[in-house]
Short mmCIF file of C-alpha atoms and ligand atoms in Angstrom, two decimals:
data_model
loop_
_atom_site.label_atom_id
_atom_site.label_comp_id
_atom_site.label_asym_id
_atom_site.label_seq_id
_atom_site.Cartn_x
_atom_site.Cartn_y
_atom_site.Cartn_z
CA MET A 1 -15.38 -1.15 -31.21
CA SER A 2 -13.12 0.81 -28.85
CA LYS A 3 -13.50 0.09 -25.17
CA ASP A 4 -14.25 2.56 -22.37
CA LYS A 5 -11.37 3.45 -20.09
CA LEU A 6 -11.52 2.08 -16.56
CA ILE A 7 -9.90 4.64 -14.26
CA ILE A 8 -7.65 3.08 -11.61
CA PHE A 9 -7.81 5.09 -8.39
CA ASP A 10 -5.28 3.80 -5.88
CA THR A 11 -5.84 4.52 -2.20
CA THR A 12 -2.94 2.53 -0.71
CA LEU A 13 -1.49 5.72 0.74
CA ARG A 14 -4.78 6.75 2.36
CA ASP A 15 -7.18 3.87 3.07
CA GLY A 16 -4.30 1.36 2.95
CA GLU A 17 -2.41 3.39 5.52
CA GLN A 18 -5.43 3.16 7.83
CA SER A 19 -4.57 -0.51 8.53
CA PRO A 20 -3.21 -0.56 12.07
CA GLY A 21 0.57 -0.77 11.78
CA ALA A 22 0.73 0.29 8.13
CA SER A 23 1.55 3.93 8.75
CA MET A 24 4.20 5.28 6.41
CA THR A 25 6.68 8.11 6.60
CA LYS A 26 6.63 10.95 4.08
CA ASP A 27 9.61 9.49 2.20
CA GLU A 28 8.00 6.05 2.10
CA LYS A 29 4.81 7.56 0.71
CA VAL A 30 6.75 9.36 -2.00
CA ARG A 31 8.54 6.13 -2.91
CA ILE A 32 5.27 4.24 -3.22
CA ALA A 33 3.63 7.12 -5.11
CA LYS A 34 6.45 7.07 -7.68
CA ALA A 35 6.02 3.31 -8.10
CA LEU A 36 2.27 3.83 -8.62
CA GLU A 37 2.99 6.54 -11.17
CA LYS A 38 5.39 4.22 -12.97
CA MET A 39 2.62 1.60 -13.04
CA HIS A 40 0.40 4.27 -14.73
CA VAL A 41 -2.16 4.46 -11.95
CA ASP A 42 -4.57 7.23 -13.02
CA VAL A 43 -5.35 8.74 -9.61
CA ILE A 44 -3.30 8.40 -6.41
CA GLU A 45 -5.10 9.22 -3.18
CA ALA A 46 -2.10 10.41 -1.20
CA GLY A 47 -3.69 11.01 2.21
CA PHE A 48 -6.13 12.89 4.40
CA PRO A 49 -4.41 16.26 4.88
CA ILE A 50 -6.47 17.46 7.87
CA ALA A 51 -5.64 14.28 9.83
CA SER A 52 -2.19 15.47 10.90
CA ASP A 53 0.65 17.76 9.94
CA GLY A 54 2.49 14.61 8.80
CA ASP A 55 -0.35 13.67 6.44
CA PHE A 56 -0.48 17.22 5.09
CA GLU A 57 3.28 17.23 4.43
CA ALA A 58 3.13 13.78 2.83
CA VAL A 59 0.34 14.80 0.42
CA LYS A 60 2.30 17.95 -0.41
CA ALA A 61 5.48 15.95 -1.07
CA VAL A 62 3.64 13.42 -3.26
CA ALA A 63 1.95 16.26 -5.16
CA ALA A 64 5.37 17.79 -5.88
CA ALA A 65 7.05 14.49 -6.82
CA VAL A 66 4.47 12.92 -9.15
CA LYS A 67 3.97 14.33 -12.63
CA THR A 68 1.69 12.07 -14.62
CA SER A 69 -0.89 10.68 -12.19
CA THR A 70 -3.60 12.88 -10.68
CA ILE A 71 -2.99 13.41 -6.94
CA CYS A 72 -6.01 13.33 -4.70
CA GLY A 73 -6.52 14.45 -1.10
CA LEU A 74 -9.39 13.34 1.10
CA ALA A 75 -11.56 15.83 3.00
CA ARG A 76 -14.70 15.52 5.08
CA ALA A 77 -17.51 17.76 3.86
CA LEU A 78 -16.16 20.58 6.02
CA GLU A 79 -14.61 23.86 4.97
CA LYS A 80 -11.46 23.41 7.10
CA ASP A 81 -10.79 19.95 5.62
CA ILE A 82 -11.30 21.13 2.05
CA VAL A 83 -9.06 24.17 2.48
CA ARG A 84 -6.36 21.94 4.01
CA ALA A 85 -6.64 19.46 1.13
CA GLY A 86 -6.61 22.28 -1.44
CA ASN A 87 -3.44 23.72 0.11
CA ALA A 88 -1.69 20.35 0.27
CA LEU A 89 -2.41 19.78 -3.42
CA ALA A 90 -1.35 23.23 -4.62
CA MET A 91 1.88 21.94 -6.25
CA ALA A 92 0.26 19.04 -8.13
CA GLU A 93 0.31 19.02 -11.95
CA SER A 94 -3.17 17.55 -11.76
CA SER A 95 -5.16 17.51 -8.52
CA ARG A 96 -8.43 16.16 -7.18
CA ILE A 97 -10.30 16.81 -3.94
CA HIS A 98 -12.30 13.86 -2.64
CA THR A 99 -14.97 14.99 -0.20
CA PHE A 100 -17.38 12.74 1.66
CA ILE A 101 -20.26 12.63 4.11
CA ALA A 102 -22.24 9.64 5.34
CA THR A 103 -25.72 9.02 3.91
CA SER A 104 -26.85 5.78 5.58
CA PRO A 105 -29.57 6.08 8.26
CA ILE A 106 -27.32 4.60 10.94
CA HIS A 107 -24.38 6.91 10.18
CA MET A 108 -26.55 10.04 9.89
CA LYS A 109 -28.43 9.32 13.12
CA MET A 110 -25.73 7.81 15.34
CA LYS A 111 -22.49 9.35 14.04
CA LEU A 112 -23.36 12.67 12.44
CA ARG A 113 -26.55 13.29 14.46
CA MET A 114 -27.90 15.14 11.44
CA GLU A 115 -31.18 15.10 9.53
CA PRO A 116 -30.97 13.86 5.91
CA ASP A 117 -31.77 17.32 4.46
CA ALA A 118 -28.91 18.87 6.41
CA VAL A 119 -26.55 16.16 5.13
CA LEU A 120 -27.61 16.90 1.55
CA GLU A 121 -27.06 20.61 2.07
CA GLN A 122 -23.58 20.05 3.57
CA ALA A 123 -22.62 17.73 0.70
CA VAL A 124 -23.58 20.35 -1.89
CA ALA A 125 -21.74 23.12 -0.01
CA ALA A 126 -18.62 20.94 0.25
CA VAL A 127 -18.55 20.19 -3.48
CA LYS A 128 -18.98 23.89 -4.31
CA MET A 129 -16.17 24.78 -1.91
CA ALA A 130 -13.87 22.09 -3.40
CA ARG A 131 -14.54 23.41 -6.91
CA LYS A 132 -12.86 26.67 -5.86
CA PHE A 133 -9.57 24.70 -5.66
CA THR A 134 -9.89 22.34 -8.61
CA ASP A 135 -12.28 21.34 -11.41
CA ASP A 136 -11.72 17.70 -10.49
CA VAL A 137 -13.98 16.98 -7.50
CA GLU A 138 -15.01 13.57 -6.26
CA PHE A 139 -17.89 13.06 -3.86
CA SER A 140 -18.54 9.94 -1.77
CA PRO A 141 -21.76 9.25 0.10
CA GLU A 142 -20.09 7.24 2.87
CA ASP A 143 -21.79 3.91 3.66
CA ALA A 144 -23.71 4.17 0.37
CA GLY A 145 -24.01 0.39 0.43
CA ARG A 146 -26.44 0.69 3.34
CA SER A 147 -28.15 3.96 2.31
CA ASP A 148 -31.75 4.46 1.25
CA ILE A 149 -31.80 4.44 -2.55
CA ASP A 150 -34.22 7.39 -2.91
CA PHE A 151 -32.13 9.57 -0.62
CA LEU A 152 -28.92 8.45 -2.32
CA CYS A 153 -30.35 9.46 -5.71
CA ARG A 154 -31.29 12.91 -4.35
CA VAL A 155 -27.83 13.49 -2.88
CA VAL A 156 -25.95 12.31 -5.96
CA GLU A 157 -28.10 14.36 -8.33
CA ALA A 158 -27.55 17.46 -6.17
CA VAL A 159 -23.77 17.08 -5.89
CA ILE A 160 -23.42 16.52 -9.63
CA ALA A 161 -25.40 19.72 -10.19
CA ALA A 162 -23.04 21.42 -7.71
CA GLY A 163 -19.98 20.38 -9.74
CA ALA A 164 -18.86 16.89 -8.64
CA THR A 165 -17.19 15.17 -11.59
CA THR A 166 -16.75 11.73 -9.99
CA ILE A 167 -19.36 10.00 -7.83
CA ASN A 168 -17.81 7.30 -5.71
CA ILE A 169 -20.14 4.72 -4.18
CA PRO A 170 -18.48 3.16 -1.15
CA ASP A 171 -19.44 -0.12 0.44
CA THR A 172 -17.80 1.23 3.58
CA VAL A 173 -18.44 -1.78 5.80
CA GLY A 174 -18.15 -4.49 3.13
CA TYR A 175 -21.78 -5.51 3.56
CA ASN A 176 -22.88 -5.86 -0.06
CA ILE A 177 -23.18 -8.95 -2.24
CA PRO A 178 -21.99 -8.74 -5.90
CA HIS A 179 -25.31 -8.95 -7.78
CA GLN A 180 -26.89 -6.46 -5.35
CA PHE A 181 -24.00 -3.99 -5.52
CA GLY A 182 -23.94 -4.17 -9.33
CA GLN A 183 -27.66 -3.50 -9.34
CA LEU A 184 -27.15 -0.47 -7.07
CA ILE A 185 -24.74 1.07 -9.59
CA ALA A 186 -27.05 0.31 -12.53
CA THR A 187 -30.02 1.86 -10.66
CA LEU A 188 -28.13 5.03 -9.76
CA ILE A 189 -26.93 5.55 -13.32
CA GLU A 190 -30.41 4.89 -14.70
CA ARG A 191 -32.44 6.91 -12.21
CA ILE A 192 -30.31 10.02 -11.71
CA PRO A 193 -31.16 12.46 -14.52
CA ASN A 194 -27.67 14.06 -14.68
CA SER A 195 -25.70 10.82 -14.14
CA ASP A 196 -24.05 11.24 -17.55
CA LYS A 197 -22.25 14.35 -16.23
CA ALA A 198 -20.08 12.33 -13.83
CA VAL A 199 -17.93 9.20 -13.78
CA PHE A 200 -19.32 6.55 -11.43
CA SER A 201 -16.76 4.96 -9.17
CA VAL A 202 -16.81 2.24 -6.51
CA HIS A 203 -14.87 1.72 -3.29
CA CYS A 204 -15.39 -1.69 -1.71
CA HIS A 205 -14.20 -3.07 1.60
CA ASN A 206 -13.43 -6.72 2.11
CA ASP A 207 -15.20 -7.62 5.36
CA LEU A 208 -16.98 -10.56 3.69
CA GLY A 209 -14.14 -11.24 1.26
CA LEU A 210 -16.23 -9.71 -1.54
CA ALA A 211 -14.44 -6.43 -2.28
CA VAL A 212 -13.09 -7.54 -5.67
CA GLY A 213 -16.31 -9.39 -6.59
CA ASN A 214 -18.42 -6.34 -5.73
CA SER A 215 -16.09 -4.02 -7.66
CA LEU A 216 -16.18 -6.22 -10.77
CA SER A 217 -19.97 -6.46 -10.60
CA ALA A 218 -20.12 -2.65 -10.40
CA ILE A 219 -17.84 -2.36 -13.44
CA LEU A 220 -20.13 -4.70 -15.37
CA ASN A 221 -22.99 -2.36 -14.45
CA GLY A 222 -21.40 0.90 -15.61
CA ALA A 223 -18.81 1.97 -13.01
CA ARG A 224 -15.80 3.42 -14.84
CA GLN A 225 -13.53 4.14 -11.90
CA VAL A 226 -12.49 1.61 -9.32
CA GLU A 227 -10.86 2.42 -6.00
CA CYS A 228 -8.39 -0.16 -4.81
CA THR A 229 -5.13 -0.75 -2.98
CA VAL A 230 -1.93 -2.67 -3.65
CA ASN A 231 -2.14 -6.12 -1.98
CA GLY A 232 -5.69 -5.24 -0.86
CA LEU A 233 -4.30 -3.29 2.09
CA GLY A 234 -6.85 -1.21 4.02
CA GLU A 235 -9.10 -0.72 7.04
CA ARG A 236 -10.05 -3.97 8.81
CA ALA A 237 -10.11 -6.75 6.17
CA GLY A 238 -8.83 -4.29 3.58
CA ASN A 239 -9.94 -2.77 0.28
CA ALA A 240 -10.39 -4.31 -3.15
CA SER A 241 -7.00 -5.43 -4.40
CA LEU A 242 -5.65 -3.47 -7.37
CA GLU A 243 -3.82 -6.41 -8.92
CA GLU A 244 -6.85 -8.71 -8.84
CA ILE A 245 -9.19 -6.14 -10.39
CA VAL A 246 -6.76 -5.11 -13.11
CA MET A 247 -5.91 -8.68 -14.08
CA ALA A 248 -9.54 -9.84 -13.97
CA VAL A 249 -10.55 -7.05 -16.34
CA ARG A 250 -7.54 -7.63 -18.58
CA THR A 251 -7.78 -11.41 -18.67
CA ARG A 252 -11.54 -11.42 -19.28
CA GLN A 253 -11.78 -8.83 -22.04
CA ASP A 254 -14.50 -11.07 -23.50
CA VAL A 255 -16.69 -10.04 -20.53
CA PHE A 256 -15.76 -6.43 -19.77
CA ALA A 257 -16.62 -3.44 -21.94
CA CYS A 258 -13.70 -1.43 -20.57
CA ASP A 259 -9.96 -1.75 -20.00
CA THR A 260 -7.25 -0.02 -18.01
CA THR A 261 -4.03 1.59 -19.21
CA LEU A 262 -2.07 0.19 -16.27
CA ASP A 263 1.42 -1.24 -16.89
CA ALA A 264 0.82 -4.65 -15.32
CA THR A 265 4.52 -5.55 -15.39
CA GLN A 266 4.94 -3.17 -12.45
CA ILE A 267 2.42 -5.06 -10.29
CA VAL A 268 4.82 -7.47 -8.55
CA PRO A 269 7.57 -4.88 -7.88
CA CYS A 270 4.93 -2.52 -6.49
CA SER A 271 3.43 -5.25 -4.34
CA ARG A 272 6.90 -6.04 -2.94
CA LEU A 273 7.57 -2.39 -2.23
CA VAL A 274 4.29 -1.91 -0.35
CA SER A 275 4.73 -5.13 1.59
CA GLY A 276 8.31 -4.20 2.51
CA ILE A 277 7.45 -0.68 3.62
CA THR A 278 4.33 -1.55 5.60
CA GLY A 279 5.59 -4.86 6.96
CA PHE A 280 2.40 -6.59 5.83
CA PRO A 281 3.56 -9.85 4.23
CA VAL A 282 1.74 -11.16 1.15
CA GLN A 283 0.22 -14.57 1.77
CA PRO A 284 1.81 -17.21 -0.54
CA ASN A 285 -1.51 -18.18 -2.14
CA LYS A 286 -2.60 -14.57 -2.83
CA ALA A 287 -3.80 -14.20 -6.43
CA ILE A 288 -1.32 -12.55 -8.85
CA VAL A 289 1.30 -11.46 -6.28
CA GLY A 290 1.56 -14.43 -3.87
CA ALA A 291 4.75 -16.50 -4.08
CA ASN A 292 2.71 -19.54 -5.20
CA ALA A 293 0.43 -17.70 -7.65
CA PHE A 294 2.24 -19.22 -10.63
CA ALA A 295 3.77 -22.31 -8.97
CA HIS A 296 2.58 -25.69 -10.21
CA GLU A 297 3.20 -28.48 -7.73
CA SER A 298 1.14 -31.42 -8.96
CA GLY A 299 2.69 -33.72 -11.56
CA ILE A 300 -0.43 -33.56 -13.75
CA HIS A 301 -0.30 -29.76 -13.81
CA GLN A 302 3.45 -29.68 -14.48
CA ASP A 303 3.05 -32.15 -17.32
CA GLY A 304 0.21 -30.08 -18.81
CA ILE A 305 2.19 -26.83 -18.53
CA LEU A 306 5.18 -28.40 -20.27
CA LYS A 307 2.96 -29.51 -23.17
CA SER A 308 1.08 -26.25 -23.41
CA ARG A 309 1.22 -23.38 -20.92
CA GLU A 310 -2.46 -22.53 -21.47
CA THR A 311 -3.58 -25.88 -20.03
CA TYR A 312 -3.26 -24.55 -16.48
CA GLU A 313 -2.23 -20.90 -16.79
CA ILE A 314 -4.61 -18.07 -17.66
CA MET A 315 -1.98 -15.33 -17.31
CA ARG A 316 1.77 -15.19 -17.88
CA ALA A 317 3.85 -14.61 -14.78
CA GLN A 318 6.13 -12.16 -16.60
CA ASP A 319 3.12 -10.05 -17.68
CA VAL A 320 2.50 -9.12 -14.04
CA GLY A 321 6.15 -8.52 -13.31
CA TRP A 322 7.46 -11.84 -12.01
CA SER A 323 11.05 -12.24 -13.06
CA ASN A 324 12.59 -15.61 -13.86
CA ASN A 325 14.42 -15.37 -10.55
CA ARG A 326 17.50 -16.35 -12.45
CA MET A 327 20.97 -16.20 -11.00
CA VAL A 328 22.06 -12.79 -12.13
CA LEU A 329 25.26 -11.80 -10.47
CA GLY A 330 28.07 -13.25 -8.42
CA LYS A 331 30.90 -12.00 -6.29
CA HIS A 332 33.02 -11.06 -9.31
CA SER A 333 30.32 -8.85 -10.82
CA GLY A 334 31.25 -5.21 -10.98
CA ARG A 335 29.41 -2.02 -10.18
CA ASN A 336 28.29 -1.57 -13.79
CA ALA A 337 26.75 -5.03 -14.04
CA PHE A 338 24.99 -4.38 -10.73
CA LYS A 339 23.71 -1.01 -11.92
CA ASN A 340 22.52 -2.47 -15.24
CA ARG A 341 20.61 -5.29 -13.59
CA LEU A 342 18.88 -2.78 -11.30
CA LYS A 343 17.92 -0.84 -14.41
CA GLU A 344 16.54 -3.98 -16.07
CA LEU A 345 14.49 -4.60 -12.94
CA SER A 346 13.20 -0.98 -13.10
CA ILE A 347 14.70 -0.26 -9.69
CA GLU A 348 15.68 3.37 -9.33
CA LEU A 349 18.02 4.73 -6.71
CA ASN A 350 17.90 8.36 -5.74
CA SER A 351 21.61 9.14 -5.60
CA GLU A 352 25.14 7.88 -6.23
CA GLN A 353 25.49 7.48 -2.48
CA GLU A 354 22.50 5.10 -2.38
CA LEU A 355 23.98 3.17 -5.31
CA ASN A 356 27.35 2.89 -3.54
CA GLU A 357 25.71 1.71 -0.36
CA ALA A 358 23.58 -0.85 -2.20
CA PHE A 359 26.64 -2.07 -4.14
CA SER A 360 28.65 -2.57 -0.99
CA ARG A 361 25.74 -4.55 0.54
CA PHE A 362 25.66 -6.61 -2.64
CA LYS A 363 29.38 -7.38 -2.29
CA GLU A 364 28.91 -8.37 1.36
CA LEU A 365 26.05 -10.66 0.36
CA ALA A 366 28.00 -12.17 -2.56
CA ASP A 367 30.73 -13.17 -0.10
CA LYS A 368 28.23 -15.18 1.94
CA LYS A 369 25.97 -16.48 -0.83
CA HIS A 370 27.42 -17.27 -4.24
CA GLU A 371 24.17 -17.18 -6.24
CA ILE A 372 22.53 -13.77 -6.19
CA PHE A 373 18.96 -13.72 -7.55
CA ASP A 374 16.74 -10.84 -8.62
CA GLU A 375 14.83 -11.21 -5.36
CA ASP A 376 18.07 -10.77 -3.43
CA LEU A 377 18.73 -7.54 -5.29
CA ARG A 378 15.24 -6.26 -4.46
CA ALA A 379 15.84 -7.08 -0.79
CA ILE A 380 19.20 -5.31 -0.80
CA ILE A 381 17.60 -2.18 -2.20
CA ALA A 382 14.71 -2.34 0.25
CA ASP A 383 17.17 -2.84 3.10
CA THR A 384 19.22 0.15 1.94
CA ASN A 385 16.04 2.25 1.95
CA TRP A 386 14.88 0.97 5.35
CA SER A 387 18.12 1.66 7.07
CA THR A 388 19.10 5.04 5.67
CA GLU A 389 16.05 6.90 6.86
CA ASN A 390 16.19 8.80 10.15
CA GLU A 391 18.61 6.49 11.85
CA HIS A 392 18.71 7.48 15.49
CA PHE A 393 19.51 3.88 16.40
CA LYS A 394 22.00 1.79 14.41
CA LEU A 395 23.39 -1.69 14.82
CA VAL A 396 27.18 -1.52 14.82
CA SER A 397 28.01 -5.14 15.71
CA LEU A 398 26.32 -8.22 17.09
CA LYS A 399 27.60 -11.51 18.48
CA VAL A 400 25.20 -14.18 19.67
CA CYS A 401 26.18 -17.44 21.38
CA SER A 402 23.74 -20.28 21.10
CA GLU A 403 24.73 -23.75 22.27
CA THR A 404 22.93 -26.95 23.29
CA GLY A 405 22.20 -26.88 27.00
CA GLU A 406 23.25 -23.21 27.35
CA ILE A 407 21.14 -20.06 27.57
CA PRO A 408 21.59 -17.98 24.39
CA HIS A 409 23.40 -14.72 24.98
CA ALA A 410 23.79 -11.61 22.79
CA ASN A 411 26.53 -8.99 22.93
CA MET A 412 26.17 -5.98 20.71
CA VAL A 413 27.20 -2.43 20.07
CA LEU A 414 24.51 0.05 19.14
CA GLU A 415 24.93 3.58 17.92
CA ILE A 416 22.39 5.83 19.62
CA GLY A 417 22.24 9.41 18.43
CA GLY A 418 25.81 9.11 17.09
CA LYS A 419 27.31 7.57 20.27
CA GLU A 420 28.38 3.91 20.51
CA VAL A 421 26.81 2.00 23.40
CA PRO A 422 27.51 -1.65 24.37
CA ALA A 423 24.58 -3.90 25.28
CA SER A 424 24.16 -7.52 26.28
CA ALA A 425 21.43 -9.87 27.48
CA SER A 426 20.37 -13.50 27.61
CA GLY A 427 17.11 -14.78 26.17
CA GLY A 428 14.94 -17.77 25.33
CA GLY A 429 16.58 -17.96 21.91
CA PRO A 430 19.18 -15.97 19.95
CA VAL A 431 16.59 -13.51 18.55
CA ASP A 432 15.04 -13.03 21.98
CA ALA A 433 18.49 -12.39 23.44
CA ALA A 434 19.24 -9.80 20.74
CA PHE A 435 15.92 -7.98 21.30
CA ARG A 436 16.46 -8.01 25.08
CA ALA A 437 19.97 -6.60 24.62
CA ILE A 438 18.60 -3.73 22.54
CA GLU A 439 15.99 -3.03 25.21
CA THR A 440 18.59 -2.86 28.00
CA VAL A 441 19.86 0.37 26.47
CA VAL A 442 16.82 1.71 24.60
CA ASN A 443 14.12 0.93 27.16
CA SER A 444 11.41 1.63 24.59
CA GLU A 445 8.42 0.40 26.65
CA THR A 446 6.96 -1.14 23.50
CA GLN A 447 5.00 -4.35 23.07
CA LEU A 448 6.10 -6.77 20.35
CA GLN A 449 2.95 -7.50 18.32
CA LEU A 450 4.38 -9.48 15.45
CA TYR A 451 7.63 -11.17 14.51
CA SER A 452 7.84 -12.95 11.17
CA VAL A 453 10.60 -14.33 8.96
CA ASN A 454 10.30 -15.16 5.27
CA ASN A 455 13.06 -16.54 3.15
CA ILE A 456 13.55 -14.42 0.06
CA THR A 457 14.79 -17.20 -2.21
CA SER A 458 15.10 -20.94 -1.61
CA GLY A 459 18.04 -22.72 0.02
CA THR A 460 19.60 -22.53 3.46
CA ASP A 461 21.90 -19.70 2.37
CA ALA A 462 18.87 -17.55 1.40
CA GLN A 463 18.37 -14.14 2.95
CA GLY A 464 15.73 -14.00 5.65
CA GLU A 465 13.38 -11.03 5.48
CA VAL A 466 12.18 -10.17 8.97
CA THR A 467 9.19 -8.04 9.96
CA VAL A 468 8.77 -6.75 13.49
CA ARG A 469 5.65 -4.89 14.63
CA LEU A 470 5.87 -2.82 17.81
CA GLU A 471 3.14 -1.01 19.72
CA LYS A 472 3.49 1.89 22.12
CA ASN A 473 0.56 3.85 23.57
CA GLY A 474 -1.70 2.76 20.72
CA ARG A 475 0.81 3.65 18.00
CA ILE A 476 1.88 0.70 15.88
CA VAL A 477 4.92 0.60 13.61
CA SER A 478 6.51 -2.11 11.49
CA GLY A 479 10.21 -2.53 10.92
CA GLN A 480 12.05 -4.66 8.38
CA GLY A 481 15.49 -6.15 7.93
CA ALA A 482 17.05 -8.65 5.52
CA ASP A 483 20.23 -10.67 5.86
CA THR A 484 21.52 -14.21 5.36
CA ASP A 485 21.91 -14.24 9.15
CA ILE A 486 18.38 -14.06 10.52
CA VAL A 487 19.50 -12.85 13.95
CA ILE A 488 21.13 -9.82 12.31
CA ALA A 489 18.06 -9.35 10.08
CA SER A 490 15.89 -9.52 13.21
CA ALA A 491 17.98 -7.01 15.15
CA ASN A 492 17.91 -4.64 12.16
CA ALA A 493 14.13 -5.03 11.81
CA TYR A 494 13.68 -4.25 15.51
CA ILE A 495 15.95 -1.21 15.24
CA ASN A 496 14.13 -0.07 12.10
CA ALA A 497 10.82 -0.17 14.02
CA LEU A 498 12.37 1.77 16.93
CA ASN A 499 13.60 4.42 14.49
CA LYS A 500 10.08 4.80 13.16
CA LEU A 501 8.65 5.11 16.67
CA ASN A 502 11.27 7.68 17.47
CA LYS A 503 9.67 10.02 14.96
CA VAL A 504 7.33 12.49 16.62
CA ASN A 505 3.78 11.24 16.81
CA ASP A 506 2.01 14.07 15.10
CA ARG A 507 -1.41 12.44 14.70
CA GLU A 508 -3.28 14.76 17.03
CA HIS A 509 -5.89 15.84 14.57
CA PRO A 510 -9.15 14.21 13.41
CA GLN A 511 -9.09 10.70 12.02
CA LEU A 512 -11.41 9.37 9.34
CA GLY A 513 -14.20 8.15 11.64
CA ASP A 514 -14.34 11.46 13.55
CA VAL A 515 -17.08 13.95 12.82
O1 KIV B 1 -14.76 3.32 3.02
C1 KIV B 1 -15.15 4.48 2.83
O2 KIV B 1 -16.33 4.80 2.84
C2 KIV B 1 -14.13 5.49 2.58
C3 KIV B 1 -14.62 6.80 2.06
C4 KIV B 1 -13.86 7.94 2.58
C5 KIV B 1 -14.65 6.76 0.56
O3 KIV B 1 -12.96 5.22 2.69
ZN1 ZN B 2 -12.65 3.00 2.66
#
């Protein structure tokens, strides 16, 4: 018997971006969107076009760049939002408008200050308006997880009659418990007379750590679209994680009556890309994409694995895109070998210039570190991407002195707007000295919120991948850098964050919670 298709709706670029500090530039969004397309995600929610001119432009750019996934734009149930979303999506091969209005008593009374009948009327009008732009219209009764079931049934029936083709049931505040949320989906499908005219979808938040559990329970009860994000990124505790849902459904085909068409081998590369761009590290014990997800430490487990992999492994690491992390290239490897390995790793560069730059970084690295692993190559490419975009500030050179009994001191040359500027400062440690030196000439008035270093491969000659999160007037940005010298990686990460902050803050328009 053939299985139903489970539609994978990824909202990393919209709900994921709502995590404080995870904001992405237009180019970064396009890069992630292309990786999602390559992974065969069915629907990509690219942003909330009314939120800012930047969001509008990003949705437009994603709509133009992606060919095979449907591109979706979010809109409140308001004419101006829907028109803005429709315009942003005009270039898409396949487009969807996702409109929403809250239906829970607390949201209607306290946030919207509207009577239920008026909410229903506005929902219907919004769906009809969205249908003027596309036949693919999704409606979400926001905070459905805390809405009155009779009212929810009335709203959903009415919006389906008005032309909604997908009904998304959000557990906006992550309040539901799996058996209860599954039951909610089953009840809606059973009670709503025209439920067969729409695909039922779910969108779960992780406030109680139940987003994936609730989503899977909904799928078992008839949901055929699931909204999720790479690495579970999203508002507060995040959204349901794409990789966990996809692999749960795929691994337990004995339990689920549906399957996805996702290319799971793209999961790890995509996770790395999102983590690198947003600066949100993946915890080592995170299912599927954490560094330890397939590591077996205990002797009993290792012995079992050697005798038969299935004793302790329910999935194969390579099926979700983990490479063998084998030594691939060395300092004598040529440009062609480098290019071929990137191809094997499904890493695409946009131009010959990017390839040349990445190759020269590879050569520099090979001089310092004789074993170059796949993970090193990924870091080189990420670093090339981080540092080529909108570089108002650049690190030209850096020298740090750190000696027992002496105060560390950094001397550097920065390029600011094309002009070389010397800078120096002392600090509590070499990284502190480097950051202080940068600040003597940039004077950014930012607060450092996070500084973290992860080694990309093992060994003391491994590259350190540094994330720096800076805050200024409520705006948070993350910067990244990678190098075998962690002080240089740190300075580059700091400069990368400053470059992002330097971009005009164009978020003057309504945000998701606004009414
Ligand atoms: O969490 C939520 O309710 C949302 C909606 C816009 C679907 O993100
Ligand atoms: Zn959400």
